Amino acid sequence: NMTNETLKAELGNASWKLLHTVLARYPVIPSTDQQSHLSNFITYFAKVYPCGDCARHFQQLLVKYPPQISTRSNAAIWGCHIHNLVNERLNKTIYNCNHIIEDYQCGCGEEEQPDQQ
Ligand code: FAD
């Protein structure tokens, strides 16, 4: 029904916003620990995502397109591409990934990033 579709869309919006912002603010050159934190975050994000069909499908995408965690740029572009694959499946507009890092600011400034060790 309409209400459920609205709730699902709001959850999707908020979730993509968090994921893209995390990726766009990920360290430019991450340490090994930081890389493992991002890798784990994405794995568990996919596992706990509360829409079951979405989670199942997203986990399949992760197998086919493993998260790129080596640099901020690679991570942000990977996230943009995987969201586009979901867009494609849902017949939504494909997003232009050229300015993905500028598109997702956190309002916190580089110097205020948490210590991600
Ligand atoms: P959204 O796709 O929510 O995007 C929000 C905003 O992000 C857009 O308005 C645009 O400004 C921007 N954006 C769009 N594409 C990109 C991109 N590639 N990179 C960066 N920014 C972008 N719904 C289902 O019905 N079935 C599913 O299987 C499903 N799987 C999902 C899996 C995951 C992991 C997530 C997070 C959501 C999933 N959803 C699924 C929800 C779906 O993706 C949308 O969030 C929802 O349909 C609302 O769409 P929207 O048009 O508002 O834009």
JSON list of N, CA and C in Angstrom, two decimals, residues 38-79:
[
{"chain": "A", "resi": 38, "resn": "LEU", "atom": "N", "xyz": [35.58, 0.11, 7.42]},
{"chain": "A", "resi": 38, "resn": "LEU", "atom": "CA", "xyz": [34.61, 0.40, 6.34]},
{"chain": "A", "resi": 38, "resn": "LEU", "atom": "C", "xyz": [34.06, -0.89, 5.74]},
{"chain": "A", "resi": 39, "resn": "SER", "atom": "N", "xyz": [34.97, -1.83, 5.51]},
{"chain": "A", "resi": 39, "resn": "SER", "atom": "CA", "xyz": [34.54, -3.10, 4.95]},
{"chain": "A", "resi": 39, "resn": "SER", "atom": "C", "xyz": [33.50, -3.77, 5.85]},
{"chain": "A", "resi": 40, "resn": "ASN", "atom": "N", "xyz": [33.77, -3.78, 7.16]},
{"chain": "A", "resi": 40, "resn": "ASN", "atom": "CA", "xyz": [32.82, -4.38, 8.11]},
{"chain": "A", "resi": 40, "resn": "ASN", "atom": "C", "xyz": [31.51, -3.60, 8.14]},
{"chain": "A", "resi": 41, "resn": "PHE", "atom": "N", "xyz": [31.61, -2.27, 8.14]},
{"chain": "A", "resi": 41, "resn": "PHE", "atom": "CA", "xyz": [30.41, -1.44, 8.18]},
{"chain": "A", "resi": 41, "resn": "PHE", "atom": "C", "xyz": [29.48, -1.78, 7.01]},
{"chain": "A", "resi": 42, "resn": "ILE", "atom": "N", "xyz": [30.05, -1.88, 5.82]},
{"chain": "A", "resi": 42, "resn": "ILE", "atom": "CA", "xyz": [29.23, -2.15, 4.63]},
{"chain": "A", "resi": 42, "resn": "ILE", "atom": "C", "xyz": [28.63, -3.56, 4.71]},
{"chain": "A", "resi": 43, "resn": "THR", "atom": "N", "xyz": [29.43, -4.51, 5.12]},
{"chain": "A", "resi": 43, "resn": "THR", "atom": "CA", "xyz": [28.93, -5.89, 5.26]},
{"chain": "A", "resi": 43, "resn": "THR", "atom": "C", "xyz": [27.75, -5.95, 6.22]},
{"chain": "A", "resi": 44, "resn": "TYR", "atom": "N", "xyz": [27.88, -5.32, 7.38]},
{"chain": "A", "resi": 44, "resn": "TYR", "atom": "CA", "xyz": [26.82, -5.39, 8.39]},
{"chain": "A", "resi": 44, "resn": "TYR", "atom": "C", "xyz": [25.64, -4.49, 8.04]},
{"chain": "A", "resi": 45, "resn": "PHE", "atom": "N", "xyz": [25.91, -3.36, 7.40]},
{"chain": "A", "resi": 45, "resn": "PHE", "atom": "CA", "xyz": [24.83, -2.49, 6.89]},
{"chain": "A", "resi": 45, "resn": "PHE", "atom": "C", "xyz": [23.92, -3.33, 5.98]},
{"chain": "A", "resi": 46, "resn": "ALA", "atom": "N", "xyz": [24.53, -4.09, 5.09]},
{"chain": "A", "resi": 46, "resn": "ALA", "atom": "CA", "xyz": [23.75, -4.93, 4.16]},
{"chain": "A", "resi": 46, "resn": "ALA", "atom": "C", "xyz": [22.99, -6.02, 4.91]},
{"chain": "A", "resi": 47, "resn": "LYS", "atom": "N", "xyz": [23.59, -6.55, 5.97]},
{"chain": "A", "resi": 47, "resn": "LYS", "atom": "CA", "xyz": [22.94, -7.63, 6.72]},
{"chain": "A", "resi": 47, "resn": "LYS", "atom": "C", "xyz": [21.77, -7.13, 7.57]},
{"chain": "A", "resi": 48, "resn": "VAL", "atom": "N", "xyz": [21.90, -5.93, 8.15]},
{"chain": "A", "resi": 48, "resn": "VAL", "atom": "CA", "xyz": [20.85, -5.46, 9.07]},
{"chain": "A", "resi": 48, "resn": "VAL", "atom": "C", "xyz": [19.81, -4.59, 8.38]},
{"chain": "A", "resi": 49, "resn": "TYR", "atom": "N", "xyz": [20.01, -4.26, 7.10]},
{"chain": "A", "resi": 49, "resn": "TYR", "atom": "CA", "xyz": [19.05, -3.39, 6.42]},
{"chain": "A", "resi": 49, "resn": "TYR", "atom": "C", "xyz": [17.65, -3.98, 6.57]},
{"chain": "A", "resi": 50, "resn": "PRO", "atom": "N", "xyz": [16.71, -3.21, 7.15]},
{"chain": "A", "resi": 50, "resn": "PRO", "atom": "CA", "xyz": [15.45, -3.83, 7.58]},
{"chain": "A", "resi": 50, "resn": "PRO", "atom": "C", "xyz": [14.46, -4.22, 6.48]},
{"chain": "A", "resi": 51, "resn": "CYS", "atom": "N", "xyz": [14.67, -3.81, 5.25]},
{"chain": "A", "resi": 51, "resn": "CYS", "atom": "CA", "xyz": [13.81, -4.31, 4.15]},
{"chain": "A", "resi": 51, "resn": "CYS", "atom": "C", "xyz": [14.47, -5.59, 3.64]},
{"chain": "A", "resi": 52, "resn": "GLY", "atom": "N", "xyz": [13.83, -6.71, 3.90]},
{"chain": "A", "resi": 52, "resn": "GLY", "atom": "CA", "xyz": [14.43, -8.02, 3.62]},
{"chain": "A", "resi": 52, "resn": "GLY", "atom": "C", "xyz": [14.82, -8.24, 2.17]},
{"chain": "A", "resi": 53, "resn": "ASP", "atom": "N", "xyz": [13.93, -7.90, 1.24]},
{"chain": "A", "resi": 53, "resn": "ASP", "atom": "CA", "xyz": [14.23, -8.06, -0.19]},
{"chain": "A", "resi": 53, "resn": "ASP", "atom": "C", "xyz": [15.40, -7.18, -0.59]},
{"chain": "A", "resi": 54, "resn": "CYS", "atom": "N", "xyz": [15.39, -5.94, -0.08]},
{"chain": "A", "resi": 54, "resn": "CYS", "atom": "CA", "xyz": [16.47, -4.99, -0.39]},
{"chain": "A", "resi": 54, "resn": "CYS", "atom": "C", "xyz": [17.80, -5.55, 0.11]},
{"chain": "A", "resi": 55, "resn": "ALA", "atom": "N", "xyz": [17.79, -6.04, 1.34]},
{"chain": "A", "resi": 55, "resn": "ALA", "atom": "CA", "xyz": [19.01, -6.55, 1.96]},
{"chain": "A", "resi": 55, "resn": "ALA", "atom": "C", "xyz": [19.55, -7.75, 1.16]},
{"chain": "A", "resi": 56, "resn": "ARG", "atom": "N", "xyz": [18.66, -8.63, 0.79]},
{"chain": "A", "resi": 56, "resn": "ARG", "atom": "CA", "xyz": [19.07, -9.82, 0.03]},
{"chain": "A", "resi": 56, "resn": "ARG", "atom": "C", "xyz": [19.69, -9.43, -1.31]},
{"chain": "A", "resi": 57, "resn": "HIS", "atom": "N", "xyz": [19.00, -8.54, -2.00]},
{"chain": "A", "resi": 57, "resn": "HIS", "atom": "CA", "xyz": [19.50, -8.11, -3.30]},
{"chain": "A", "resi": 57, "resn": "HIS", "atom": "C", "xyz": [20.82, -7.36, -3.16]},
{"chain": "A", "resi": 58, "resn": "PHE", "atom": "N", "xyz": [20.91, -6.50, -2.13]},
{"chain": "A", "resi": 58, "resn": "PHE", "atom": "CA", "xyz": [22.13, -5.70, -1.94]},
{"chain": "A", "resi": 58, "resn": "PHE", "atom": "C", "xyz": [23.31, -6.61, -1.60]},
{"chain": "A", "resi": 59, "resn": "GLN", "atom": "N", "xyz": [23.06, -7.65, -0.81]},
{"chain": "A", "resi": 59, "resn": "GLN", "atom": "CA", "xyz": [24.15, -8.57, -0.48]},
{"chain": "A", "resi": 59, "resn": "GLN", "atom": "C", "xyz": [24.66, -9.30, -1.73]},
{"chain": "A", "resi": 60, "resn": "GLN", "atom": "N", "xyz": [23.76, -9.59, -2.65]},
{"chain": "A", "resi": 60, "resn": "GLN", "atom": "CA", "xyz": [24.18, -10.20, -3.92]},
{"chain": "A", "resi": 60, "resn": "GLN", "atom": "C", "xyz": [25.04, -9.22, -4.74]},
{"chain": "A", "resi": 61, "resn": "LEU", "atom": "N", "xyz": [24.64, -7.95, -4.72]},
{"chain": "A", "resi": 61, "resn": "LEU", "atom": "CA", "xyz": [25.43, -6.93, -5.43]},
{"chain": "A", "resi": 61, "resn": "LEU", "atom": "C", "xyz": [26.83, -6.82, -4.82]},
{"chain": "A", "resi": 62, "resn": "LEU", "atom": "N", "xyz": [26.91, -6.93, -3.49]},
{"chain": "A", "resi": 62, "resn": "LEU", "atom": "CA", "xyz": [28.22, -6.80, -2.81]},
{"chain": "A", "resi": 62, "resn": "LEU", "atom": "C", "xyz": [29.16, -7.93, -3.21]},
{"chain": "A", "resi": 63, "resn": "VAL", "atom": "N", "xyz": [28.60, -9.11, -3.47]},
{"chain": "A", "resi": 63, "resn": "VAL", "atom": "CA", "xyz": [29.44, -10.23, -3.90]},
{"chain": "A", "resi": 63, "resn": "VAL", "atom": "C", "xyz": [30.01, -9.94, -5.29]},
{"chain": "A", "resi": 64, "resn": "LYS", "atom": "N", "xyz": [29.13, -9.43, -6.15]},
{"chain": "A", "resi": 64, "resn": "LYS", "atom": "CA", "xyz": [29.52, -9.15, -7.54]},
{"chain": "A", "resi": 64, "resn": "LYS", "atom": "C", "xyz": [30.40, -7.91, -7.65]},
{"chain": "A", "resi": 65, "resn": "TYR", "atom": "N", "xyz": [30.11, -6.91, -6.81]},
{"chain": "A", "resi": 65, "resn": "TYR", "atom": "CA", "xyz": [30.86, -5.65, -6.83]},
{"chain": "A", "resi": 65, "resn": "TYR", "atom": "C", "xyz": [31.39, -5.36, -5.43]},
{"chain": "A", "resi": 66, "resn": "PRO", "atom": "N", "xyz": [32.49, -6.00, -5.04]},
{"chain": "A", "resi": 66, "resn": "PRO", "atom": "CA", "xyz": [33.01, -5.85, -3.68]},
{"chain": "A", "resi": 66, "resn": "PRO", "atom": "C", "xyz": [33.35, -4.39, -3.37]},
{"chain": "A", "resi": 67, "resn": "PRO", "atom": "N", "xyz": [33.07, -3.95, -2.15]},
{"chain": "A", "resi": 67, "resn": "PRO", "atom": "CA", "xyz": [33.36, -2.57, -1.75]},
{"chain": "A", "resi": 67, "resn": "PRO", "atom": "C", "xyz": [34.82, -2.19, -2.03]},
{"chain": "A", "resi": 68, "resn": "GLN", "atom": "N", "xyz": [35.02, -1.02, -2.59]},
{"chain": "A", "resi": 68, "resn": "GLN", "atom": "CA", "xyz": [36.36, -0.50, -2.87]},
{"chain": "A", "resi": 68, "resn": "GLN", "atom": "C", "xyz": [36.76, 0.38, -1.71]},
{"chain": "A", "resi": 69, "resn": "ILE", "atom": "N", "xyz": [37.67, -0.09, -0.90]},
{"chain": "A", "resi": 69, "resn": "ILE", "atom": "CA", "xyz": [37.97, 0.58, 0.37]},
{"chain": "A", "resi": 69, "resn": "ILE", "atom": "C", "xyz": [39.38, 1.16, 0.41]},
{"chain": "A", "resi": 70, "resn": "SER", "atom": "N", "xyz": [40.09, 1.14, -0.74]},
{"chain": "A", "resi": 70, "resn": "SER", "atom": "CA", "xyz": [41.51, 1.53, -0.73]},
{"chain": "A", "resi": 70, "resn": "SER", "atom": "C", "xyz": [41.73, 3.02, -0.55]},
{"chain": "A", "resi": 71, "resn": "THR", "atom": "N", "xyz": [40.82, 3.87, -1.07]},
{"chain": "A", "resi": 71, "resn": "THR", "atom": "CA", "xyz": [40.93, 5.33, -0.93]},
{"chain": "A", "resi": 71, "resn": "THR", "atom": "C", "xyz": [39.53, 5.92, -0.85]},
{"chain": "A", "resi": 72, "resn": "ARG", "atom": "N", "xyz": [39.46, 7.19, -0.38]},
{"chain": "A", "resi": 72, "resn": "ARG", "atom": "CA", "xyz": [38.18, 7.89, -0.34]},
{"chain": "A", "resi": 72, "resn": "ARG", "atom": "C", "xyz": [37.53, 7.91, -1.71]},
{"chain": "A", "resi": 73, "resn": "SER", "atom": "N", "xyz": [38.31, 8.29, -2.70]},
{"chain": "A", "resi": 73, "resn": "SER", "atom": "CA", "xyz": [37.79, 8.44, -4.05]},
{"chain": "A", "resi": 73, "resn": "SER", "atom": "C", "xyz": [37.22, 7.11, -4.57]},
{"chain": "A", "resi": 74, "resn": "ASN", "atom": "N", "xyz": [37.98, 6.03, -4.40]},
{"chain": "A", "resi": 74, "resn": "ASN", "atom": "CA", "xyz": [37.50, 4.72, -4.87]},
{"chain": "A", "resi": 74, "resn": "ASN", "atom": "C", "xyz": [36.23, 4.30, -4.13]},
{"chain": "A", "resi": 75, "resn": "ALA", "atom": "N", "xyz": [36.20, 4.57, -2.82]},
{"chain": "A", "resi": 75, "resn": "ALA", "atom": "CA", "xyz": [35.05, 4.17, -2.01]},
{"chain": "A", "resi": 75, "resn": "ALA", "atom": "C", "xyz": [33.80, 4.95, -2.44]},
{"chain": "A", "resi": 76, "resn": "ALA", "atom": "N", "xyz": [33.95, 6.27, -2.63]},
{"chain": "A", "resi": 76, "resn": "ALA", "atom": "CA", "xyz": [32.79, 7.11, -2.97]},
{"chain": "A", "resi": 76, "resn": "ALA", "atom": "C", "xyz": [32.25, 6.75, -4.36]},
{"chain": "A", "resi": 77, "resn": "ILE", "atom": "N", "xyz": [33.15, 6.49, -5.30]},
{"chain": "A", "resi": 77, "resn": "ILE", "atom": "CA", "xyz": [32.71, 6.14, -6.65]},
{"chain": "A", "resi": 77, "resn": "ILE", "atom": "C", "xyz": [32.07, 4.75, -6.66]},
{"chain": "A", "resi": 78, "resn": "TRP", "atom": "N", "xyz": [32.63, 3.84, -5.88]},
{"chain": "A", "resi": 78, "resn": "TRP", "atom": "CA", "xyz": [32.01, 2.51, -5.77]},
{"chain": "A", "resi": 78, "resn": "TRP", "atom": "C", "xyz": [30.57, 2.64, -5.24]},
{"chain": "A", "resi": 79, "resn": "GLY", "atom": "N", "xyz": [30.39, 3.46, -4.19]},
{"chain": "A", "resi": 79, "resn": "GLY", "atom": "CA", "xyz": [29.05, 3.63, -3.59]},
{"chain": "A", "resi": 79, "resn": "GLY", "atom": "C", "xyz": [28.07, 4.22, -4.59]}
]
